[in-house]
Structure formats: structure tokens, C-alpha cells
PDB file of C-alpha atoms in Angstrom:
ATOM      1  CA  UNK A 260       2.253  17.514 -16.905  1.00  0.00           C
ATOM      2  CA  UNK A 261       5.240  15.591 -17.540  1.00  0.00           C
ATOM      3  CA  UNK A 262       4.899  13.549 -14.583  1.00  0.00           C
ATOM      4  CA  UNK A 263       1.583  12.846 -15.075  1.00  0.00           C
ATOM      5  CA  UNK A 264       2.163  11.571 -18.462  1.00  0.00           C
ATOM      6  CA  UNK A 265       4.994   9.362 -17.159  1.00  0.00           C
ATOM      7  CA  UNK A 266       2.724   8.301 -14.718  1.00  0.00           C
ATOM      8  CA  UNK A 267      -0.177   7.266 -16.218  1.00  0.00           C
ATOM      9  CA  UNK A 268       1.985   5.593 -19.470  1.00  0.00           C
ATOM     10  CA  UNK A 269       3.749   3.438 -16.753  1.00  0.00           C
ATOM     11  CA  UNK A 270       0.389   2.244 -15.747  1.00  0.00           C
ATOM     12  CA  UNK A 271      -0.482   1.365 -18.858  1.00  0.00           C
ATOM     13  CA  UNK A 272       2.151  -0.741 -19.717  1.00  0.00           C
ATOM     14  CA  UNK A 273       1.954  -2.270 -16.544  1.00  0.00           C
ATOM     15  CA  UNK A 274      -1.673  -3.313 -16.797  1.00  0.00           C
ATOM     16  CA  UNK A 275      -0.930  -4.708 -19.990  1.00  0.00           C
ATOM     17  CA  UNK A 276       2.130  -6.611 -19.681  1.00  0.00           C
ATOM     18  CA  UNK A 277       0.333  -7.953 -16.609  1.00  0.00           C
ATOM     19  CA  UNK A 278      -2.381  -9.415 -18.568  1.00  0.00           C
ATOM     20  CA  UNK A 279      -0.023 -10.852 -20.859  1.00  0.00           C
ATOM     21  CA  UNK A 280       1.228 -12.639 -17.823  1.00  0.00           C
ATOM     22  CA  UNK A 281      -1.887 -13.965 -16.668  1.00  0.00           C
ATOM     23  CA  UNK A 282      -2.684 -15.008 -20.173  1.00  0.00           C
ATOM     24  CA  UNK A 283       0.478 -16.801 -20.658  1.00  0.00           C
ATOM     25  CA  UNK A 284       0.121 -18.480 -17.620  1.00  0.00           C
ATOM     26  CA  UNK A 285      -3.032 -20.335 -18.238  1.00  0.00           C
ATOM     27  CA  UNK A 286      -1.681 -20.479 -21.527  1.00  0.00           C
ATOM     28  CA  UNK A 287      -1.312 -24.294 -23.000  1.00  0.00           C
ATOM     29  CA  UNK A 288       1.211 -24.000 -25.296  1.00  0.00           C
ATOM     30  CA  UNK A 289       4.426 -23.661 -23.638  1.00  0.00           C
ATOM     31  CA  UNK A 290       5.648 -26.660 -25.744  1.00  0.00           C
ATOM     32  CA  UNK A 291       4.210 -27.880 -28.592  1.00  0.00           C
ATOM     33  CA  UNK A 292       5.135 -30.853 -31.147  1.00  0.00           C
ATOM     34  CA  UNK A 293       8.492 -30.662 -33.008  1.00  0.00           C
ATOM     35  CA  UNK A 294       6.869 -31.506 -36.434  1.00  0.00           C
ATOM     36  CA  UNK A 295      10.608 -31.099 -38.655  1.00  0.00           C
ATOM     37  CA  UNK A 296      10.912 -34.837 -39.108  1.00  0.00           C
ATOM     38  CA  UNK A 297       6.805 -35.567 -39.572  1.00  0.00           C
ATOM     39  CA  UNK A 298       4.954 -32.900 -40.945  1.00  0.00           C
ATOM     40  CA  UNK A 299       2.388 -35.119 -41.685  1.00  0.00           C
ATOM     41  CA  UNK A 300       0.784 -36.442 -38.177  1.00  0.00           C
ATOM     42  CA  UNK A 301      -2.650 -37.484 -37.344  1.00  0.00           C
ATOM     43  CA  UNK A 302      -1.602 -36.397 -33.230  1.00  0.00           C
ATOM     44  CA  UNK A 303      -0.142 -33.000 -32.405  1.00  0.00           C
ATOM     45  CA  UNK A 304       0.203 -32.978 -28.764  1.00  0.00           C
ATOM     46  CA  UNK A 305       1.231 -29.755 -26.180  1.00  0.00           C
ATOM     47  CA  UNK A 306       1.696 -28.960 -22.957  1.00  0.00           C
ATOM     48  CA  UNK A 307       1.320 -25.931 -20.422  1.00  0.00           C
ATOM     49  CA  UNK A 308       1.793 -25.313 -16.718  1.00  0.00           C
ATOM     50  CA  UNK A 309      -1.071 -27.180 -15.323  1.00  0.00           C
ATOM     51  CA  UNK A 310      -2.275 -29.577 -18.436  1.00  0.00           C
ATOM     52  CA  UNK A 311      -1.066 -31.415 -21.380  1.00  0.00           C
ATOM     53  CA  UNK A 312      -3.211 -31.522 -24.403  1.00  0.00           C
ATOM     54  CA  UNK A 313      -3.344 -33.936 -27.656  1.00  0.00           C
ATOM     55  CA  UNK A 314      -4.989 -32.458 -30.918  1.00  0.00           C
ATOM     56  CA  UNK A 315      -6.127 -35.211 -33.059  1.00  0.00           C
ATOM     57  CA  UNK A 316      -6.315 -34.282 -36.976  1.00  0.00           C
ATOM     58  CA  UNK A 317     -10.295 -34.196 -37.016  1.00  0.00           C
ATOM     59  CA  UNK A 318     -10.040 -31.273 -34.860  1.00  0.00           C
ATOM     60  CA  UNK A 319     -11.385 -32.809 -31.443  1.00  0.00           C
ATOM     61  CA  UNK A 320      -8.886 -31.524 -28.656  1.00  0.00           C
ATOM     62  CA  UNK A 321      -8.056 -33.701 -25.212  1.00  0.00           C
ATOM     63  CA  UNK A 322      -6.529 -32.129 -22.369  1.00  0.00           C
ATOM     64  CA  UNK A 323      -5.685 -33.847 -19.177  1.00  0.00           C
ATOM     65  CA  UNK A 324      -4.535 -32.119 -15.946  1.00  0.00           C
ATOM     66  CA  UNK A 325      -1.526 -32.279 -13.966  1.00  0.00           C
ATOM     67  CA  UNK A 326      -2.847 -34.600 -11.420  1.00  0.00           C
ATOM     68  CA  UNK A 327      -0.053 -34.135  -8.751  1.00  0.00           C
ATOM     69  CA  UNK A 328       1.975 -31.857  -7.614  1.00  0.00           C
ATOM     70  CA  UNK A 329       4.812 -33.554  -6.479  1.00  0.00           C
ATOM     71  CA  UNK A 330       5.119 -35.577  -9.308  1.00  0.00           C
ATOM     72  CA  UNK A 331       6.247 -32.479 -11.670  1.00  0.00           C
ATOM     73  CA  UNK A 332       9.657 -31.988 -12.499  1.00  0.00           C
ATOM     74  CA  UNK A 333      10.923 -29.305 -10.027  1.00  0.00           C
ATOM     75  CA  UNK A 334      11.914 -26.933 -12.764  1.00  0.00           C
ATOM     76  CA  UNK A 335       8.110 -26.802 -13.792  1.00  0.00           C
ATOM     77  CA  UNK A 336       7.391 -25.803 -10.544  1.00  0.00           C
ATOM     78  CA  UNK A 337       9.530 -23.343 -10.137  1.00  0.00           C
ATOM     79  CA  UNK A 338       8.770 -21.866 -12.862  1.00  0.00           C
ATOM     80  CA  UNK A 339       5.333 -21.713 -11.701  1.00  0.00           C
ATOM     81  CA  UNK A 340       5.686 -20.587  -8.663  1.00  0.00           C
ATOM     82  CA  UNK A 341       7.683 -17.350 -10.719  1.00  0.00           C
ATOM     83  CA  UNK A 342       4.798 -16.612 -12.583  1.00  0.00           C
ATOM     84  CA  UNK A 343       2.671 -16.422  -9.704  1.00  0.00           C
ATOM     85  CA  UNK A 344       4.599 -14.344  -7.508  1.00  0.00           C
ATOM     86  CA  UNK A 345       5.098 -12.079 -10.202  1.00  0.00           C
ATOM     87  CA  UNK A 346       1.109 -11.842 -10.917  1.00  0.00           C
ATOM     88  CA  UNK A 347       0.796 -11.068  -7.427  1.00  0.00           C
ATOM     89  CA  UNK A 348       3.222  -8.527  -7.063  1.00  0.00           C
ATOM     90  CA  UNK A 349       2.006  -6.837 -10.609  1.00  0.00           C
ATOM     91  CA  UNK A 350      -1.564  -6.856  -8.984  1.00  0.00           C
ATOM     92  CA  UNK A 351      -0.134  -5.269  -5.678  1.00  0.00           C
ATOM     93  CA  UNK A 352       1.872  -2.368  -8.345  1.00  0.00           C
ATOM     94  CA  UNK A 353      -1.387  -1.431 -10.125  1.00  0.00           C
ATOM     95  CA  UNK A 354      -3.568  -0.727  -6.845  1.00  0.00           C
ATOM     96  CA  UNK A 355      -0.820   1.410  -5.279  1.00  0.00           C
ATOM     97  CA  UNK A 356       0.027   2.545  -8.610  1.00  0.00           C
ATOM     98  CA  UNK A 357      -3.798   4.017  -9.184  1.00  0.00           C
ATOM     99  CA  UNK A 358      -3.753   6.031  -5.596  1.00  0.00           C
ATOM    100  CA  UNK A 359      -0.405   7.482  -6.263  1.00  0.00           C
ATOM    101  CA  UNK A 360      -1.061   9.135  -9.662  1.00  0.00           C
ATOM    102  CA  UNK A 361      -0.694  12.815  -9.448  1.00  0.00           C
ATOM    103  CA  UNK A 362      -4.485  13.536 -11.354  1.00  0.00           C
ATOM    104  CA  UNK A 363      -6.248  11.923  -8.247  1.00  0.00           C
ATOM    105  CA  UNK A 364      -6.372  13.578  -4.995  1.00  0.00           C
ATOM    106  CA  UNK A 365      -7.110  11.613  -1.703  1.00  0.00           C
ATOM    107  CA  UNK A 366      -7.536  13.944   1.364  1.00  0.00           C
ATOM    108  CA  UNK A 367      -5.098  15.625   2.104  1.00  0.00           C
ATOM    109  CA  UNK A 368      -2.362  13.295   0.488  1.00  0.00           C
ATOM    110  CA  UNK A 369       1.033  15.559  -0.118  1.00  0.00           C
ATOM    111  CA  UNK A 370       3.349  14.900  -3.369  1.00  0.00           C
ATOM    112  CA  UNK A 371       6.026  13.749  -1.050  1.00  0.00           C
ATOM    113  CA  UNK A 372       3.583  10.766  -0.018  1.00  0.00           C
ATOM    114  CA  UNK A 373       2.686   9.942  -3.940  1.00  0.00           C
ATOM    115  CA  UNK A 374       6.118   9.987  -4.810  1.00  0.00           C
ATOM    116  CA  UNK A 375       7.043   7.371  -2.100  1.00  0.00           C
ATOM    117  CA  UNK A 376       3.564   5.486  -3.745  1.00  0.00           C
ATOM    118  CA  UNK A 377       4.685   6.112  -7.412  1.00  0.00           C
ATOM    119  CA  UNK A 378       8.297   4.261  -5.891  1.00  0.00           C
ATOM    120  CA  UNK A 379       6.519   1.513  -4.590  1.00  0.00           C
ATOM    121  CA  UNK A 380       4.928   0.223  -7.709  1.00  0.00           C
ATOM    122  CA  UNK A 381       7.471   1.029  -9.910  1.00  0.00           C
ATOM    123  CA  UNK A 382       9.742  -1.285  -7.836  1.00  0.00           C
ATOM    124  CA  UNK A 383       7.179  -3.854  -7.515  1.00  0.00           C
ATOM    125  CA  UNK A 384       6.730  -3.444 -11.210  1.00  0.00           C
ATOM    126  CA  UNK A 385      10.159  -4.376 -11.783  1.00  0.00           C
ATOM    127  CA  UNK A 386      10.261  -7.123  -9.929  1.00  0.00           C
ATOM    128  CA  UNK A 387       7.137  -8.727 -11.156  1.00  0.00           C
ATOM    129  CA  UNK A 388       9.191  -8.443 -15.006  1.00  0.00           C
ATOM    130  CA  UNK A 389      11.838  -9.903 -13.598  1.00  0.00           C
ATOM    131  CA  UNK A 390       9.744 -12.896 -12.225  1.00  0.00           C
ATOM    132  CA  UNK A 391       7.793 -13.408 -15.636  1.00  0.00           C
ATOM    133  CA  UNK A 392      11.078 -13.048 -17.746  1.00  0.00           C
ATOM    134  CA  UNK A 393      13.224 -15.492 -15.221  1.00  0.00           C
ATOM    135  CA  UNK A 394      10.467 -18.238 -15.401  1.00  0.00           C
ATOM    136  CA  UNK A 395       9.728 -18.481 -19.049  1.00  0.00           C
ATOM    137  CA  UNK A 396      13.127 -18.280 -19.746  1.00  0.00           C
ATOM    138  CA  UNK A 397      13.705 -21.324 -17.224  1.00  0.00           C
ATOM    139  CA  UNK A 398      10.802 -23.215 -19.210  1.00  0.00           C
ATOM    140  CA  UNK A 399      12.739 -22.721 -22.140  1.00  0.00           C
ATOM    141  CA  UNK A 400      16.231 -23.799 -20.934  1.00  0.00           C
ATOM    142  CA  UNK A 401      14.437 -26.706 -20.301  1.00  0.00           C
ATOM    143  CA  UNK A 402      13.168 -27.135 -23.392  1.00  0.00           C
ATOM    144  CA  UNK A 403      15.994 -26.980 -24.997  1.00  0.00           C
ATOM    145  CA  UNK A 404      17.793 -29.342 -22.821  1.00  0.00           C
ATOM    146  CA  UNK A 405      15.436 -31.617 -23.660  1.00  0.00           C
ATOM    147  CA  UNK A 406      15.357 -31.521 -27.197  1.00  0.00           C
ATOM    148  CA  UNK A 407      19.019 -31.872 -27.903  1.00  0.00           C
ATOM    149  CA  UNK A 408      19.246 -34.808 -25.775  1.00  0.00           C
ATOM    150  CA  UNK A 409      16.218 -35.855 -27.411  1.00  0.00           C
ATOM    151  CA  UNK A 410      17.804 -35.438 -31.010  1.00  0.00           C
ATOM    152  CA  UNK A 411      20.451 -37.059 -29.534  1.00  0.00           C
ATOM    153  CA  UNK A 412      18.583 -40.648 -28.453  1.00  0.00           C
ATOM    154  CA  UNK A 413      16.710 -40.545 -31.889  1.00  0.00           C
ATOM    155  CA  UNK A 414      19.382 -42.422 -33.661  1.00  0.00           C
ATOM    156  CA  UNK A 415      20.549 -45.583 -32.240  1.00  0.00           C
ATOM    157  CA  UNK A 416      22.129 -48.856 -33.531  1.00  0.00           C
ATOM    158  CA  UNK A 417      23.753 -50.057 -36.787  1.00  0.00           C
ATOM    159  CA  UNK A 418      25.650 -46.724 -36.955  1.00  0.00           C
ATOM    160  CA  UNK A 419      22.446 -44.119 -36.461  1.00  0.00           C
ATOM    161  CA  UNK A 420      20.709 -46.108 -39.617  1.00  0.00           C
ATOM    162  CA  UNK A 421      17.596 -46.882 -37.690  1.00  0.00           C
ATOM    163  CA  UNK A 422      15.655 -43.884 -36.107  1.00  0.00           C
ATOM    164  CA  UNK A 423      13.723 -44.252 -32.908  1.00  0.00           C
ATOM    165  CA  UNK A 424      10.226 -42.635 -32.279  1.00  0.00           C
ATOM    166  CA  UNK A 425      10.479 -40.092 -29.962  1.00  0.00           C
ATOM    167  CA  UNK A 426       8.542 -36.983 -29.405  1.00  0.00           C
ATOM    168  CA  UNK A 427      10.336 -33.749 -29.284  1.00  0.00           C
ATOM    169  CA  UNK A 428       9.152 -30.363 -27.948  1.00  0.00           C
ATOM    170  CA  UNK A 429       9.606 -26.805 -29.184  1.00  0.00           C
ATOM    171  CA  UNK A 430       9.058 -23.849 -27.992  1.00  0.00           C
ATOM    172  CA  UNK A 431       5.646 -22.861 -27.967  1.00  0.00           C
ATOM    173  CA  UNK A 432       3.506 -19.501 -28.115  1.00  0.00           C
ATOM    174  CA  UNK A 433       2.859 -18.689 -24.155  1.00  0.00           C
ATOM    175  CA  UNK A 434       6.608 -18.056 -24.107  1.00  0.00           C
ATOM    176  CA  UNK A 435       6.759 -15.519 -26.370  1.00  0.00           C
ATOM    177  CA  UNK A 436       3.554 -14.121 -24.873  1.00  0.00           C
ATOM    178  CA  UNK A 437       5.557 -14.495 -21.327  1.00  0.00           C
ATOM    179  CA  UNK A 438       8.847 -12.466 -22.787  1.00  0.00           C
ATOM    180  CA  UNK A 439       6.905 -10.156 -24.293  1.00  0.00           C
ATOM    181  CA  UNK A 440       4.388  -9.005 -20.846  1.00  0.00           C
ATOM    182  CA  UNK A 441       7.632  -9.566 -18.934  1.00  0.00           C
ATOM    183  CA  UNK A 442       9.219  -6.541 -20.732  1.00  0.00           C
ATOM    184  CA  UNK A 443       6.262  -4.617 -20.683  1.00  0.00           C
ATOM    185  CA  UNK A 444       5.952  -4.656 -16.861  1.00  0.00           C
ATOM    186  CA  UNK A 445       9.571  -3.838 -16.307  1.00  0.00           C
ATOM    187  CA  UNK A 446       9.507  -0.994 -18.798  1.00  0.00           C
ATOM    188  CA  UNK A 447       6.268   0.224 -16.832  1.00  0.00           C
ATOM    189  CA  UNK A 448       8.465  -0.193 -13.481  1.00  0.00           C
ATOM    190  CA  UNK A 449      11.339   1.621 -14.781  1.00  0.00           C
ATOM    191  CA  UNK A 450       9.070   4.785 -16.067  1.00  0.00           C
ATOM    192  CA  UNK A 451       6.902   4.668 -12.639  1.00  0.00           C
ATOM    193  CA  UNK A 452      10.396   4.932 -11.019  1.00  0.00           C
ATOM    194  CA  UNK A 453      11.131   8.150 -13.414  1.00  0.00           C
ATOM    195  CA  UNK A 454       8.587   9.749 -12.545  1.00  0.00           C
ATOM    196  CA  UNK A 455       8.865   9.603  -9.251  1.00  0.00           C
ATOM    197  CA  UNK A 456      11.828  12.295  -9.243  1.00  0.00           C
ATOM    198  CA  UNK A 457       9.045  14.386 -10.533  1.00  0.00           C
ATOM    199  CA  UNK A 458       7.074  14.403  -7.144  1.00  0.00           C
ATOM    200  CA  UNK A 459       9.811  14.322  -5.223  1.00  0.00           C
ATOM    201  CA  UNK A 460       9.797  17.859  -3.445  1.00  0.00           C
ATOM    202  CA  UNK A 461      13.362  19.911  -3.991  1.00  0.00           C
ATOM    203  CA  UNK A 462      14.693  20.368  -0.923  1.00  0.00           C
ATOM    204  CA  UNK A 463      18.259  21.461  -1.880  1.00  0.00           C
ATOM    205  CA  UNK A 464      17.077  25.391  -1.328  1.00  0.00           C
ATOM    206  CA  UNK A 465      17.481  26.244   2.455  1.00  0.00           C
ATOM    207  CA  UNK A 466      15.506  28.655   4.437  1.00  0.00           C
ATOM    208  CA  UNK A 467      18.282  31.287   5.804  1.00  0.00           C
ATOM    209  CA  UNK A 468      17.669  34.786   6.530  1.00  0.00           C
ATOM    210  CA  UNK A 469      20.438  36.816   5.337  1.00  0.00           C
ATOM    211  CA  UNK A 470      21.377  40.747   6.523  1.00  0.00           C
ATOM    212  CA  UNK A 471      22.101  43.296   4.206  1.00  0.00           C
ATOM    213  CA  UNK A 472      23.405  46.820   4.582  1.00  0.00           C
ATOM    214  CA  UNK A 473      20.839  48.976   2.618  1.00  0.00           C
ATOM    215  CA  UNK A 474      22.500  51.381   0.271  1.00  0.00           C
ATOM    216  CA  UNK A 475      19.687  54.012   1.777  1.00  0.00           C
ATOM    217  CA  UNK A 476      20.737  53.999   4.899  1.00  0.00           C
ATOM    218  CA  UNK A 477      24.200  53.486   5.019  1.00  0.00           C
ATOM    219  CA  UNK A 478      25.893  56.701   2.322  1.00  0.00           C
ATOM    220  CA  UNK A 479      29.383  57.350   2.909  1.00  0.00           C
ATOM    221  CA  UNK A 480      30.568  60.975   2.001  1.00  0.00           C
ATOM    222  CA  UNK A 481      33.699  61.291  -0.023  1.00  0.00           C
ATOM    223  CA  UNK A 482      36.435  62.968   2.630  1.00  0.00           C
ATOM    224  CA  UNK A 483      34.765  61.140   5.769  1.00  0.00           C
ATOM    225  CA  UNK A 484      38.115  59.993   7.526  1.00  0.00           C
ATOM    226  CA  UNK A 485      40.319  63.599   8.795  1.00  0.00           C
ATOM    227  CA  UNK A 486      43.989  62.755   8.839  1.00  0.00           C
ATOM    228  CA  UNK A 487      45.494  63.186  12.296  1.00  0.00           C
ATOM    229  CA  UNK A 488      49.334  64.726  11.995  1.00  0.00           C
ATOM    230  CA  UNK A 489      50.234  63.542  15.123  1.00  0.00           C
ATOM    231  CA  UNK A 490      51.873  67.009  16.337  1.00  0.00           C
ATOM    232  CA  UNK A 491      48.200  68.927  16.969  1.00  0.00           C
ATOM    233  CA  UNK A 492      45.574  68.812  19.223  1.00  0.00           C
ATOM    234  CA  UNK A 493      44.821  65.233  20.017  1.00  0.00           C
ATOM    235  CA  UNK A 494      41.453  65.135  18.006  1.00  0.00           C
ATOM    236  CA  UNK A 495      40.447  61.587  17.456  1.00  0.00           C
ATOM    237  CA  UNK A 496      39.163  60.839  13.952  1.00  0.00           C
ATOM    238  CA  UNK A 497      36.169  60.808  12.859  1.00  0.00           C
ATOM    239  CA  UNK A 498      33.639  59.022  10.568  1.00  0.00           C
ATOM    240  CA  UNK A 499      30.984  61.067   9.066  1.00  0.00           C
ATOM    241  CA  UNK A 500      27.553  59.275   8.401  1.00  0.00           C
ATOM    242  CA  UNK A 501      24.636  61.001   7.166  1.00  0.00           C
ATOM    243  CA  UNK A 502      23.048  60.583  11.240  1.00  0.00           C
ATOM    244  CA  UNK A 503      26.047  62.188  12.782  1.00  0.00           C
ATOM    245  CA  UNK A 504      29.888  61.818  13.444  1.00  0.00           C
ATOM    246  CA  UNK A 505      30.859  59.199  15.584  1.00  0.00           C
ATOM    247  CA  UNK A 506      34.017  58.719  17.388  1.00  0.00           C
ATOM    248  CA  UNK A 507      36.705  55.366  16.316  1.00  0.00           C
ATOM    249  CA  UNK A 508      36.563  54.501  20.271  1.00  0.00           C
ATOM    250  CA  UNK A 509      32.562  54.902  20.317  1.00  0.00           C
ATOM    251  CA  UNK A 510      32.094  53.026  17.476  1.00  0.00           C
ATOM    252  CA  UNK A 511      34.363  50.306  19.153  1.00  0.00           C
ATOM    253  CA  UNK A 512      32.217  50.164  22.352  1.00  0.00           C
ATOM    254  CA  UNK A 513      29.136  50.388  20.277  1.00  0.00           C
ATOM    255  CA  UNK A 514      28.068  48.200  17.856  1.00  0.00           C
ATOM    256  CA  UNK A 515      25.677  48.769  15.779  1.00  0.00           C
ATOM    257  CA  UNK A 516      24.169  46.552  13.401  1.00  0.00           C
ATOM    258  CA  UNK A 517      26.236  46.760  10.467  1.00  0.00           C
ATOM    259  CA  UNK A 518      28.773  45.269  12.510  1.00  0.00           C
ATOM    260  CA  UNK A 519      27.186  41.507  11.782  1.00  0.00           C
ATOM    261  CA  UNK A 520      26.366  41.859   8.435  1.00  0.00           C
TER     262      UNK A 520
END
């Protein structure tokens, strides 16, 4: 029941940390308009992955496409090329993810086989975080590369007494959206990866057929050795069992099967 649970809350978080990637990837605003300097604009401009976008204060909205491709700043594409992988890879994890939950049964499928499944997707889970979380994170070292150096242009002649008009960029909300699903998905991996030890099949107990002596057959009676003196008849000792008396040199040449227990 355990594993199920694990299972099936993996999923979950999986499925929606991957939305939250897809979202934040057609998402817009990835940077928006530093307004600390000019609160008060009639422009507010932002741009995404694949379009920029300027906001004019009567509340009609222009967005223009990324036209070319190699054009773009190779950090942008990079960090597109993240997001997609780790779409695809999150969209690979939920299908094998779904077949390899222990409350659906597919022929004869063994737990062994799910557990190898419930592996699979976990790890693809992870990986598909770690995409989403390395990408918006390389958006945002970007960003803030650009706005210090930015801040740092904005000020130029007579001593930094005259200010310059340049637009800076901030962070904007598809990165927290992309941090945010990121974590989701690799939490999802990680507890898909749990709960894969709980399909695993123990094999640490081995199949080995042991031989006892049983009690019933096997009674020793108390005086069943006879001391030889040495000086009398040469009567060799004997053992007394409840099927007879045996000899020390028969038993010797006969084993019986209380000899390999």
C-alpha cells in the first residue's frame, strides 16, 4: 500500500511540475521592465523565449516574434533547448510512469519488471528537474549580468551627473514558475525512485535444503557406551540405539545418514 502511495504521489508531482514547465516555457515574461527609476511609464515592455512584447498604458499589448534563430544570443538558446529536452524527457517519465504503477496490471507483467519501469521514470524525472532548474537559472544569470552592467552604463559624463536612458530587465514571473515545476519534477523523480525498492523482489533468502537429525528417531539411552578393561574378552564396544546395537567397526564401514548431517 505503501508503494502504491509512493507511486502514484510521484506521478502527481510529476504531471504537475511538468505542466509548470510547459507553461513557463511559452511563458512571456521571463524579463520584464525594471520600473525602480520610472514608475511612471506610458511603455512596459517584456520578453520570453520566442517573443518580446511592449504593453502600452491604454492596455493594447504588441508582441513580435523572434524572427531568427541564429540571431539569438547563444545563452537564450541554450536555455531553450534545456527546457525542451526536459519537456520531452518529463513526457517520456509519465507514460512509463502510468504502466509501471503497481494498481494496473498488464498481462502477465511481474513486480520485478515494474520496478525496473518505476526506475526508469523516476530517473527520467530527475533529469527533466534538472534540465528546467539549469535553464531558468541560466536565463537568470543572464539577467543579472545584464542589469549590473546596465546600472553600470546609466551614469556617464560630468562625474555620473547626467543619466542615460537605458532599459533594464528584471526577473520576471516564468522563472519562478520554471524553479518552482523544476522542483516538483525532481521531487516526483526522487519518490518514483523510492518506491521502487518497494517492488524490488528480496532475494537475499536462499533456497537450501538443510538435514536434520529428528529427535524421534535418533534417542540415545543413558549407559549406551560399555567400558572395555582391556584385560577381558576382547568385546568391542557397543552403541545402543533404539533399532539395535551396532558395532564401532560397522558403524565405520557403514554410514548411515546421520553421518552428513
Amino acid at each position: 500500500m505503501a508503494t502504491t502511495t509512493c507511486q502514484v504521489v510521484g506521478l502527481l508531482l510529476s504531471l504537475l511540475g511538468l505542466a509548470g514547465c510547459i507553461a513557463a516555457t511559452g511563458m512571456d515574461m521571463w524579463s520584464t521592465q525594471d520600473l525602480y527609476d520610472n514608475p511612471v511609464t506610458s511603455v512596459f515592455q517584456y520578453e520570453g523565449l520566442w517573443r518580446s512584447c511592449v504593453q502600452q498604458s491604454s492596455g493594447f499589448t504588441e508582441c513580435r516574434p523572434y524572427f531568427t534563430i541564429l540571431g539569438l544570443p547563444a545563452m537564450l538558446q541554450a536555455v531553450r533547448a534545456l527546457m525542451i529536452v526536459g519537456i520531452v524527457l518529463g513526457v517520456i517519465g509519465i507514460l512509463v510512469s502510468i504502466f509501471a504503477l503497481k494498481c494496473i496490471r498488464i498481462g502477465s507483467m511481474d513486480d520485478s519488471a515494474k520496478a525496473k519501469m518505476t526506475l526508469t521514470s523516476g530517473i527520467l524525472f530527475i533529469i527533466s528537474g534538472i534540465c528546467a532548474i539549469i535553464g531558468v537559472s541560466v536565463f537568470a544569470n543572464m539577467l543579472v549580468t545584464n542589469f549590473w552592467m546596465s546600472t553600470a552604463n546609466m551614469y556617464s559624463g560630468m562625474g555620473g551627473m547626467v543619466q542615460t536612458v537605458q532599459t533594464r530587465y528584471t526577473f520576471g514571473a516564468a522563472l519562478f514558475v520554471g524553479w518552482v515545476a523544476g522542483g516538483l519534477t525532481l521531487i516526483g523523480g526522487v519518490m518514483m525512485c523510492i518506491a521502487c525498492r518497494g517492488l524490488t523482489p528480496d532475494d537475499s533468502n536462499f533456497k537450501a535444503v538443510s538435514y536434520h537429525a529428528s529427535g524421534q528417531n535418533v534417542a540415545y539411552k543413558p549407559g549406551g557406551y560399555k567400558a572395555s578393561t582391556g584385560f577381558g574378552s576382547n568385546i568391542r564396544n557397543k552403541k545402543i540405539y533404539d533399532g539395535g546395537a551396532r558395532t564401532e567397526e560397522d558403524e565405520q564401514s557403514h554410514p548411515t545418514k546421520y553421518d552428513y548431517v
